[in-house]
PDB file of C-alpha atoms and ligand atoms in Angstrom:
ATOM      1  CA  UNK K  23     125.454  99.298  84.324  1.00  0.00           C
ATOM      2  CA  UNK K  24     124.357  96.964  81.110  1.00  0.00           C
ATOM      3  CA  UNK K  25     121.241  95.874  80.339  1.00  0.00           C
ATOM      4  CA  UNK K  26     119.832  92.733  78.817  1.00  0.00           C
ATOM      5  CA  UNK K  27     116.536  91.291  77.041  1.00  0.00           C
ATOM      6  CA  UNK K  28     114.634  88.599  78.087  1.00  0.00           C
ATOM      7  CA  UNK K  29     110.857  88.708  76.339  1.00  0.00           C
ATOM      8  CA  UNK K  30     109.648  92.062  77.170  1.00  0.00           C
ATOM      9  CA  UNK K  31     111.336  92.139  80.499  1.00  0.00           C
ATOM     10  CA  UNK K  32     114.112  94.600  80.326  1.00  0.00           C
ATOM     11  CA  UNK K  33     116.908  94.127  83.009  1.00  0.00           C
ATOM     12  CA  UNK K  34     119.271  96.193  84.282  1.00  0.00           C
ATOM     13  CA  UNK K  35     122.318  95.037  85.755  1.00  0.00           C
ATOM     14  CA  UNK K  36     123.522  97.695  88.454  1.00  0.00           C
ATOM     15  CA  UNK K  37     126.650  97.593  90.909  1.00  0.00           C
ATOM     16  CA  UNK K  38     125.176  98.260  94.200  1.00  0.00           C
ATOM     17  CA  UNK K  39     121.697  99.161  95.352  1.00  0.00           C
ATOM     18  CA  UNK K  40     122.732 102.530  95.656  1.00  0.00           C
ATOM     19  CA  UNK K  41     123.233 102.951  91.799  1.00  0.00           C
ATOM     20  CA  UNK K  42     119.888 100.609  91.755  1.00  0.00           C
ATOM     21  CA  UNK K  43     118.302 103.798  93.503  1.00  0.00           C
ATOM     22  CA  UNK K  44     119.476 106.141  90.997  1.00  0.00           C
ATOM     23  CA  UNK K  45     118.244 103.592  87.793  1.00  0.00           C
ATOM     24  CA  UNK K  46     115.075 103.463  89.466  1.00  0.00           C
ATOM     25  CA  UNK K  47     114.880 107.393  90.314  1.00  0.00           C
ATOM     26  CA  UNK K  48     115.597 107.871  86.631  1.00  0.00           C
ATOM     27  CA  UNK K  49     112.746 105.721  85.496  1.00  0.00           C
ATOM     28  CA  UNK K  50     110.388 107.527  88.090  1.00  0.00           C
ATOM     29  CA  UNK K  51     111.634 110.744  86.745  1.00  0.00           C
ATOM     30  CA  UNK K  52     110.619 110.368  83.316  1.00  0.00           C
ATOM     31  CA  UNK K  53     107.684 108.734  84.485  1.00  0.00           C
ATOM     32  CA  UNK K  54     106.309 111.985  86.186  1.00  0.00           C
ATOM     33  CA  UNK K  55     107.306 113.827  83.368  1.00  0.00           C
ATOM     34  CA  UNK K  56     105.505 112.255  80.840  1.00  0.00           C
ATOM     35  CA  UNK K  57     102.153 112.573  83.481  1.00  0.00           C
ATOM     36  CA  UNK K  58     102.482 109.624  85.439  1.00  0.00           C
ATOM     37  CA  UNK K  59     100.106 110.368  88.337  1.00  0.00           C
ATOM     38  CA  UNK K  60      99.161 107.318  90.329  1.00  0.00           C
ATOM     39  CA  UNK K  61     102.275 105.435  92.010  1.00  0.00           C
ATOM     40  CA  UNK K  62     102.061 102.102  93.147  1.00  0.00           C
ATOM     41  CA  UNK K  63     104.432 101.786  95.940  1.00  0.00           C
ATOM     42  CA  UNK K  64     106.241  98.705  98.063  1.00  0.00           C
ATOM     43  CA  UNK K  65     107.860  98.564 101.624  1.00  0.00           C
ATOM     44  CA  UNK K  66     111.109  96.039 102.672  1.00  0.00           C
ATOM     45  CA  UNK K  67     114.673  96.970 102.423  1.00  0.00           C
ATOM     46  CA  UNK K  68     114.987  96.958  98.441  1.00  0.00           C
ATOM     47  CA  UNK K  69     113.033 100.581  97.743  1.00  0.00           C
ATOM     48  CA  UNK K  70     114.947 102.443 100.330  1.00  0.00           C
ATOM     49  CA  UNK K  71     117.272 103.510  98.215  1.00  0.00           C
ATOM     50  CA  UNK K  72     115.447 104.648  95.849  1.00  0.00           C
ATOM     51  CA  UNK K  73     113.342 106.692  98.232  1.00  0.00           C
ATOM     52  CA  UNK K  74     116.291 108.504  99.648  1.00  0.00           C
ATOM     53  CA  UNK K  75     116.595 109.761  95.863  1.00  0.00           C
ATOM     54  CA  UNK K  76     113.335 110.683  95.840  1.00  0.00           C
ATOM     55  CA  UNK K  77     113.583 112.008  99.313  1.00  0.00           C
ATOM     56  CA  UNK K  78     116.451 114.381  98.106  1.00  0.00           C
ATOM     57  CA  UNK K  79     115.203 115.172  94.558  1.00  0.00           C
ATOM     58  CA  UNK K  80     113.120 118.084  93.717  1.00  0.00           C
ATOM     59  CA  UNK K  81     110.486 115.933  92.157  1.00  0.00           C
ATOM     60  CA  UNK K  82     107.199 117.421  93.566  1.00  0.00           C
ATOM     61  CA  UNK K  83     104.275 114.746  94.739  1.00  0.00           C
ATOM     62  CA  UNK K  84     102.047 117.121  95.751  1.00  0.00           C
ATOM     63  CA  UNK K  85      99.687 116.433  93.215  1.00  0.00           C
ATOM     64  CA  UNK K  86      99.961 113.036  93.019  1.00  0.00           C
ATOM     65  CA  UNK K  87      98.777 109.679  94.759  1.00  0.00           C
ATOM     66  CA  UNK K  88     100.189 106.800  96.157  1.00  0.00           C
ATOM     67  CA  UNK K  89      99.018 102.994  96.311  1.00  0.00           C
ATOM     68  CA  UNK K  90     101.078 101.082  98.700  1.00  0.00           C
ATOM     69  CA  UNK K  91     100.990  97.125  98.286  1.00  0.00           C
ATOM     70  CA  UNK K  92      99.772  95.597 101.178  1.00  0.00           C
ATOM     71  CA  UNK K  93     100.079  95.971 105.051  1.00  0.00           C
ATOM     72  CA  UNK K  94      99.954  93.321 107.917  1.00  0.00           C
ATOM     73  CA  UNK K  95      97.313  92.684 109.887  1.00  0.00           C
ATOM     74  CA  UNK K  96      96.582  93.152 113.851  1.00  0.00           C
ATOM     75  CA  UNK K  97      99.423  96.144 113.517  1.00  0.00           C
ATOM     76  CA  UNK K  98      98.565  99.933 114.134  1.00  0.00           C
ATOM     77  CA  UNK K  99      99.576 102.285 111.469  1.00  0.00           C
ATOM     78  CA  UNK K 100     101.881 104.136 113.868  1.00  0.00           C
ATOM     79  CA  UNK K 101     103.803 100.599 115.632  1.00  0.00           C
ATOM     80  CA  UNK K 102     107.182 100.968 114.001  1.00  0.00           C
ATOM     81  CA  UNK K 103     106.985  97.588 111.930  1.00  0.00           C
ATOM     82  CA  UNK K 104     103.727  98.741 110.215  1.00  0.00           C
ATOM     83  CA  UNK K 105     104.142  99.344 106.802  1.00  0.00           C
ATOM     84  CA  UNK K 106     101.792 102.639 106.998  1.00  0.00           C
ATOM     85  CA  UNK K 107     105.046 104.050 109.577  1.00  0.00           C
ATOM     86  CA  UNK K 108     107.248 102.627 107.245  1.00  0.00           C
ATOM     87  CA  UNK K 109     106.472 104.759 104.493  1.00  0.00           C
ATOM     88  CA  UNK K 110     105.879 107.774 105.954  1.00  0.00           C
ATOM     89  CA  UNK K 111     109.463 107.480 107.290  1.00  0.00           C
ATOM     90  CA  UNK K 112     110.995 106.859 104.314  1.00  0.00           C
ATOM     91  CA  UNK K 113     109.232 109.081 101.795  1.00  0.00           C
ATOM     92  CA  UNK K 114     105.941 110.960 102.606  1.00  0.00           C
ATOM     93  CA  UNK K 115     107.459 113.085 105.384  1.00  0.00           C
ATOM     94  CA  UNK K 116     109.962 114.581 103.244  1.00  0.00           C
ATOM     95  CA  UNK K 117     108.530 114.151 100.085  1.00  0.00           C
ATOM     96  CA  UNK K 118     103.975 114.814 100.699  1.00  0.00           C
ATOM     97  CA  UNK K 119     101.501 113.338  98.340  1.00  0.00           C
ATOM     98  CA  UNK K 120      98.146 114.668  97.366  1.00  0.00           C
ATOM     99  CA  UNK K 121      97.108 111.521  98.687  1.00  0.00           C
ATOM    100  CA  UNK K 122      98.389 108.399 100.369  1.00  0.00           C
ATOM    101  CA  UNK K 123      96.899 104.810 100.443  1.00  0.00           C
ATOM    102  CA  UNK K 124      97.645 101.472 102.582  1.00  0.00           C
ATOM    103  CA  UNK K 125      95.495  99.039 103.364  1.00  0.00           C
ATOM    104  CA  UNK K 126      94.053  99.229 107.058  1.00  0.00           C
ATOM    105  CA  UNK K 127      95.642  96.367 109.022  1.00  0.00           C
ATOM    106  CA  UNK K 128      93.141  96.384 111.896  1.00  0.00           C
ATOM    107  CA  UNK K 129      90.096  96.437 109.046  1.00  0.00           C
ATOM    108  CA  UNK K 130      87.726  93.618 109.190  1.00  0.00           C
ATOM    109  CA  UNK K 131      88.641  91.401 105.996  1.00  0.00           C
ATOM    110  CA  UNK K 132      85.162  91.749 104.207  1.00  0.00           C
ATOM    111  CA  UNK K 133      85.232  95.509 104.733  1.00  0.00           C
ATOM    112  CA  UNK K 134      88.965  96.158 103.775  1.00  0.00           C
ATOM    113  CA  UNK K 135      89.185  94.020 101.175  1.00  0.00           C
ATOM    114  CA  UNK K 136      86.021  95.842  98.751  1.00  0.00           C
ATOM    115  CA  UNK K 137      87.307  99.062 100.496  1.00  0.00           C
ATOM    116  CA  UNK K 138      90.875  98.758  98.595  1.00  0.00           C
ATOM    117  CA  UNK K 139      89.958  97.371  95.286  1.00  0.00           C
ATOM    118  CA  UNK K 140      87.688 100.398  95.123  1.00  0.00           C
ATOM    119  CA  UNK K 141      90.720 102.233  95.744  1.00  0.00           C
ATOM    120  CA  UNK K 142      92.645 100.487  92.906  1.00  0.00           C
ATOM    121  CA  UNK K 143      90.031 101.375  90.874  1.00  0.00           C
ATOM    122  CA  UNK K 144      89.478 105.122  91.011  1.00  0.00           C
ATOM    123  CA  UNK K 145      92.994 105.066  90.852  1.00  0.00           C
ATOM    124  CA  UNK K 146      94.542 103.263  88.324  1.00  0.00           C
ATOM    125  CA  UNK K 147      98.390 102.478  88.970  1.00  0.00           C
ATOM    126  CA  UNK K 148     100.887 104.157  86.804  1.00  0.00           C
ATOM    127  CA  UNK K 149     104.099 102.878  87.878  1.00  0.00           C
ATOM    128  CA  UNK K 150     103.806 100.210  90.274  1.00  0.00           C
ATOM    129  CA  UNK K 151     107.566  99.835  92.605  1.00  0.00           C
ATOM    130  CA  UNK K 152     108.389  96.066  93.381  1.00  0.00           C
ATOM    131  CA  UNK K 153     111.140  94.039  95.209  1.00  0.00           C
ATOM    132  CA  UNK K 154     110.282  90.415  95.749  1.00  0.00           C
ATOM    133  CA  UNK K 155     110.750  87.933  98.364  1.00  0.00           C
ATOM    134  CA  UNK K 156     113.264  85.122  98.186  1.00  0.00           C
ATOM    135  CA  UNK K 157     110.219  82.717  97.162  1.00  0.00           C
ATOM    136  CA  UNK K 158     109.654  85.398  94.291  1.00  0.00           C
ATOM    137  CA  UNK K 159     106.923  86.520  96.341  1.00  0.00           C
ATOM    138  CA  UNK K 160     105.022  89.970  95.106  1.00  0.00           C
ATOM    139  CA  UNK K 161     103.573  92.627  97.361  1.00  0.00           C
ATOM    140  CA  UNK K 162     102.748  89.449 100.085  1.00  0.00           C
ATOM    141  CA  UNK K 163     101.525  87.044  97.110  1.00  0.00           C
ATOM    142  CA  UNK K 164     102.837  83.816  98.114  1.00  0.00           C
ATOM    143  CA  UNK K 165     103.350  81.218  96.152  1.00  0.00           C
ATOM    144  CA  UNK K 166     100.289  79.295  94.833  1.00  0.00           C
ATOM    145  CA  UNK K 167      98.064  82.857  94.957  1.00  0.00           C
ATOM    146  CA  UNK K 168      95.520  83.108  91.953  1.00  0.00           C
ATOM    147  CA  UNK K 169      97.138  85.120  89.220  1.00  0.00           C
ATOM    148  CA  UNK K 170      93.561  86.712  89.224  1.00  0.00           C
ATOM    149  CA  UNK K 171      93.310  87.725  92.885  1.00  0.00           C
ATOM    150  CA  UNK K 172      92.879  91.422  93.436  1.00  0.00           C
ATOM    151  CA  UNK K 173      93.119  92.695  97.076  1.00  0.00           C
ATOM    152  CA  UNK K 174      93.298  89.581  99.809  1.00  0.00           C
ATOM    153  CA  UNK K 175      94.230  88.478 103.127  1.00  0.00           C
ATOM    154  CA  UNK K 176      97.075  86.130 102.957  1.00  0.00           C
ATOM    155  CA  UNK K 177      98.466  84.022 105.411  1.00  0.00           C
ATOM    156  CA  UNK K 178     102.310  84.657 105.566  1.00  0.00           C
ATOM    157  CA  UNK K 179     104.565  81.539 104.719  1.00  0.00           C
ATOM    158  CA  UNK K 180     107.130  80.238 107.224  1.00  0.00           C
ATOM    159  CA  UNK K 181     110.230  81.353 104.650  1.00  0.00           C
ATOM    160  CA  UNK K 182     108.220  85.027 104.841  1.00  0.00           C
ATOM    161  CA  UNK K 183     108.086  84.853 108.315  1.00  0.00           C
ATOM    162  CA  UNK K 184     111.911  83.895 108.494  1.00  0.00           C
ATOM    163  CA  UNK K 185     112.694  86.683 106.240  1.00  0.00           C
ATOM    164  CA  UNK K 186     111.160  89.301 107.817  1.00  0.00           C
ATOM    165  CA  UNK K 187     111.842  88.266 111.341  1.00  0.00           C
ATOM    166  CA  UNK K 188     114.756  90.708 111.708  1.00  0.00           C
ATOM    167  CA  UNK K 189     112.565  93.627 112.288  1.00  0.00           C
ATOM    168  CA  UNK K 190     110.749  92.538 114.937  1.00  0.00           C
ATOM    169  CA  UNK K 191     112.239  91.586 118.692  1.00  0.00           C
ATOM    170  CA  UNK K 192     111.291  88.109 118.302  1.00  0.00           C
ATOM    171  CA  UNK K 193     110.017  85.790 115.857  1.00  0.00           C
ATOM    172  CA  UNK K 194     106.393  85.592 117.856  1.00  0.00           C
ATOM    173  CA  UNK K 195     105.941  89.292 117.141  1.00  0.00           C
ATOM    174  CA  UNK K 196     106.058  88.905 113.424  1.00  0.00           C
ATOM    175  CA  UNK K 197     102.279  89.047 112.179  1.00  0.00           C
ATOM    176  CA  UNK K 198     100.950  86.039 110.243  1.00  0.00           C
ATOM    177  CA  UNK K 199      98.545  87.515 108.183  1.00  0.00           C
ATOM    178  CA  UNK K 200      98.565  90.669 105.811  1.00  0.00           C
ATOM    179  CA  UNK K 201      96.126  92.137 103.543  1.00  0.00           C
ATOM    180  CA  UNK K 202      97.782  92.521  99.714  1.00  0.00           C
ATOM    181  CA  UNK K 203      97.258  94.171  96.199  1.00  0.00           C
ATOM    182  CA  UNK K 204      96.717  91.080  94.142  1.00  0.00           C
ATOM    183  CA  UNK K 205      98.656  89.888  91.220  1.00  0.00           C
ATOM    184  CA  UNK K 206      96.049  90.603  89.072  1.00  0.00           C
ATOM    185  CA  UNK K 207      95.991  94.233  90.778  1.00  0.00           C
ATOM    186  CA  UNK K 208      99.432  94.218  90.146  1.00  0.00           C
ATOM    187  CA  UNK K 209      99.487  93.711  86.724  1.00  0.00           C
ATOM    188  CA  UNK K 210      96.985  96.357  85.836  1.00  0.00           C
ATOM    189  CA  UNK K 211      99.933  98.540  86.165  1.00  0.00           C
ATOM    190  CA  UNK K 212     100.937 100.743  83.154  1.00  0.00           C
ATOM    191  CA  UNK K 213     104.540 100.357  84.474  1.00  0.00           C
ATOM    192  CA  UNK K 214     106.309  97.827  87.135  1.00  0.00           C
ATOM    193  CA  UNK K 215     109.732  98.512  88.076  1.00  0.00           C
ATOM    194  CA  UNK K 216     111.086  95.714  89.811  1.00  0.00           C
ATOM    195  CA  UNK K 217     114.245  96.041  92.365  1.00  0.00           C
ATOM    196  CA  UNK K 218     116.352  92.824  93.733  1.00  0.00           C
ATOM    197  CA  UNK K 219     119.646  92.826  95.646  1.00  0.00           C
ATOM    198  CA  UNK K 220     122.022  90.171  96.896  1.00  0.00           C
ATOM    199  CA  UNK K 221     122.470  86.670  96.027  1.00  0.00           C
ATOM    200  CA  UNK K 222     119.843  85.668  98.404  1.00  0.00           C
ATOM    201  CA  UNK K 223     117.204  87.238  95.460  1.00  0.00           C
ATOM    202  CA  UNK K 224     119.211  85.607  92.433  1.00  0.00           C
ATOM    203  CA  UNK K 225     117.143  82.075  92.660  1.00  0.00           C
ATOM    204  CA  UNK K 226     114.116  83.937  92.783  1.00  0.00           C
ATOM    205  CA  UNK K 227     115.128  86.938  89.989  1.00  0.00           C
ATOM    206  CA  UNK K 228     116.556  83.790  87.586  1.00  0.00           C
ATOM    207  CA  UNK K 229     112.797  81.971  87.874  1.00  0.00           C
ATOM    208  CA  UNK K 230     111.202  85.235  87.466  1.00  0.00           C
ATOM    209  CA  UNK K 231     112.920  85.888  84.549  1.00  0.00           C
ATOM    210  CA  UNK K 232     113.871  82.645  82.708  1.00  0.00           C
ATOM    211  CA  UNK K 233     111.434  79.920  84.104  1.00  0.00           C
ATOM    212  CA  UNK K 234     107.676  78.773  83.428  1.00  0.00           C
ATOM    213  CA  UNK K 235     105.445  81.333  84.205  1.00  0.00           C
ATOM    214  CA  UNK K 236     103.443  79.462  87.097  1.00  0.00           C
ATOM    215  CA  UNK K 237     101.305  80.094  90.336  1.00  0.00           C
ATOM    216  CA  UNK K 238     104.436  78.588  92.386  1.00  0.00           C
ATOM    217  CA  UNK K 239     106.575  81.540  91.470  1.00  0.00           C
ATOM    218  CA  UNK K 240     104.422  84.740  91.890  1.00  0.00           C
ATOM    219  CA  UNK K 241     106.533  87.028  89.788  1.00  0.00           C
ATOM    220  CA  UNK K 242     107.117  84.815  87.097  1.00  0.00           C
ATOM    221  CA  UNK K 243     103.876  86.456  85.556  1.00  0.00           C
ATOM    222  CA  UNK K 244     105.095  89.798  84.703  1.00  0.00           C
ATOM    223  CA  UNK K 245     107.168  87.810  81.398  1.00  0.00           C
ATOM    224  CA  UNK K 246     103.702  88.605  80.434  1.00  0.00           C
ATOM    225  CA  UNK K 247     103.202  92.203  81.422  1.00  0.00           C
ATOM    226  CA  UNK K 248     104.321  94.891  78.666  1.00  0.00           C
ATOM    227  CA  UNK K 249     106.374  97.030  80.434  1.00  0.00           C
ATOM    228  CA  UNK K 250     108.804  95.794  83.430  1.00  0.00           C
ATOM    229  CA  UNK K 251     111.849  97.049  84.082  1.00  0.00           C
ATOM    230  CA  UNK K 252     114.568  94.569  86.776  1.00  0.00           C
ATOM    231  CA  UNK K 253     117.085  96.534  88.526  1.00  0.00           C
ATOM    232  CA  UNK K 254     119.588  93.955  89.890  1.00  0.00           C
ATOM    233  CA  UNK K 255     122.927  94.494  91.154  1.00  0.00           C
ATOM    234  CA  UNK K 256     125.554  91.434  90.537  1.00  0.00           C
ATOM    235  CA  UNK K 257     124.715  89.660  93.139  1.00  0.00           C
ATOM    236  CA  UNK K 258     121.181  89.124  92.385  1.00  0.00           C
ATOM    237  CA  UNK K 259     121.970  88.429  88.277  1.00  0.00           C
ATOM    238  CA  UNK K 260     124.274  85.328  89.446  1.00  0.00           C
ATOM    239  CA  UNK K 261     122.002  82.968  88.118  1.00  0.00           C
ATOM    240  CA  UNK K 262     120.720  84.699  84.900  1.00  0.00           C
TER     241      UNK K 262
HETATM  242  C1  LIG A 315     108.136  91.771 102.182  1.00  0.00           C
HETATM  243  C2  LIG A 315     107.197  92.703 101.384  1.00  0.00           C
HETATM  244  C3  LIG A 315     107.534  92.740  99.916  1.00  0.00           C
HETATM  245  C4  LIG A 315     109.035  92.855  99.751  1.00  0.00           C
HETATM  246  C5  LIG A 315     109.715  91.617 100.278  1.00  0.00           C
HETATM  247  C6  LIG A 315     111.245  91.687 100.236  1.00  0.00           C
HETATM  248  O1  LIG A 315     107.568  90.578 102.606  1.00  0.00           O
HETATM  249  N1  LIG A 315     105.806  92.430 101.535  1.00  0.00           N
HETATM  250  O2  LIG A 315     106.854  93.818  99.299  1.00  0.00           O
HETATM  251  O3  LIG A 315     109.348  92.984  98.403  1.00  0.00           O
HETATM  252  O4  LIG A 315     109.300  91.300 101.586  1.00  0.00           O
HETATM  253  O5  LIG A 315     111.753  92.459 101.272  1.00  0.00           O
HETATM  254  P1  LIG A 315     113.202  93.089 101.250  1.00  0.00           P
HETATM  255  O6  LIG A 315     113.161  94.166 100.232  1.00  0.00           O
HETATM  256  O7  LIG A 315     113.417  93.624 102.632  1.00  0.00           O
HETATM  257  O8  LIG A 315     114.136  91.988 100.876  1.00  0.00           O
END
């Protein structure tokens, strides 16, 4: 592992996404030790290794709360592709909150939207978890989302669509909406910890890191949050 500046970004450069778990579980770590108590937490591929750390760690969640990102919509919280099943697969079985939040995917829009920015704002995010899409998406901020939007129903874009196709039996099944945190809900964060593996990220990690900050590439507005850490195994640093 080696790690690199770029503005206040800090990157780390890991192996594998294993040892990408174990950076991450680290930062978490010290995190809860110095009182973090609000989690902001993301679904997809990238975090799973770090929640098998956390899974088998004797870090105790019990009294704390979690803020997932965003969740499709038209899916039930128990079909296997929801986001809500998802996480409770991966982490909260094994590993129980004091409390759990994800947006409600069969919510009417007006009524979910004020419901989770009230969320947000009782409980404001510690250490927010990230991985990003191969259009640097955030949470399901596509390109061309306000950097002020708080909670919102996006429509998914086709490369999204593409991308996540692989979990569903066929493409028609993928939803094309979600609700999301916002970017600006993102960046209220204390602490973002961002995760990207494979060289199908690096395009996306390289504008996030070294290009404008603009609406076209969603994460390319953390080089102006305080506090982000990039995990990124080799593959994914090609292009820095
Ligand atoms: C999804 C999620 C994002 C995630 C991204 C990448 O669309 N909404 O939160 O970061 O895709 O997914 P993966 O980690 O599987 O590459």
């Amino acid at each position: 592992m080696h790690s690199t500046n770029s503005s206040n970004i800090r990157i780390e450069v890991v192996k594998n996404k294993e040892e990408g778990g174990k950076v991450a579980y680290e930062l978490i770590k010290e995190a809860v030790e110095e009182g973090a108590e609000v989690f902001g937490l993301a679904t997809g591929s990238t975090p799973e290794t770090l929640y098998k750390e956390l899974r088998e760690s004797d870090l105790d969640f019990s009294d704390k709360i979690a803020v997932n990102l965003d969740e499709y919509i038209g899916v039930e919280g128990d079909h296997p592709q929801s986001y809500e099943h998802f996480m409770q697969e991966k982490l909260f079985d094994a590993k129980p909150f004091k409390e759990t939040h994800i947006p409600d995917g069969l919510a009417p829009e007006e009524i979910e939207v004020a419901r989770y920015n009230e969320v947000l704002e009782k409980n404001p995010i510690d250490v927010q978890i990230l991985g990003i899409g191969t259009n640097a998406h955030i949470g399901f901020n596509e390109p061309g989302t306000p950097f002020d939007t708080e909670t919102h129903k996006i429509k998914l874009t086709e490369d999204t669509i593409q991308a996540n196709k692989r979990y569903f039996e066929s493409e028609d099944e993928v939803p094309e909406y979600a609700y999301s945190m916002g970017i600006a809900s993102i960046m209220a964060a204390k602490k973002i910890i961002l995760m990207a593996y494979g060289k199908n990220k690096a395009d996306a990690v390289e504008k996030t890191v070294n290009g404008p900050v603009t609406e076209d590439v969603p994460a390319s507005i953390l080089q102006k949050h305080p506090d982000v850490v990039i995990i990124v195994d080799e593959e994914a640093a090609g292009n820095l």
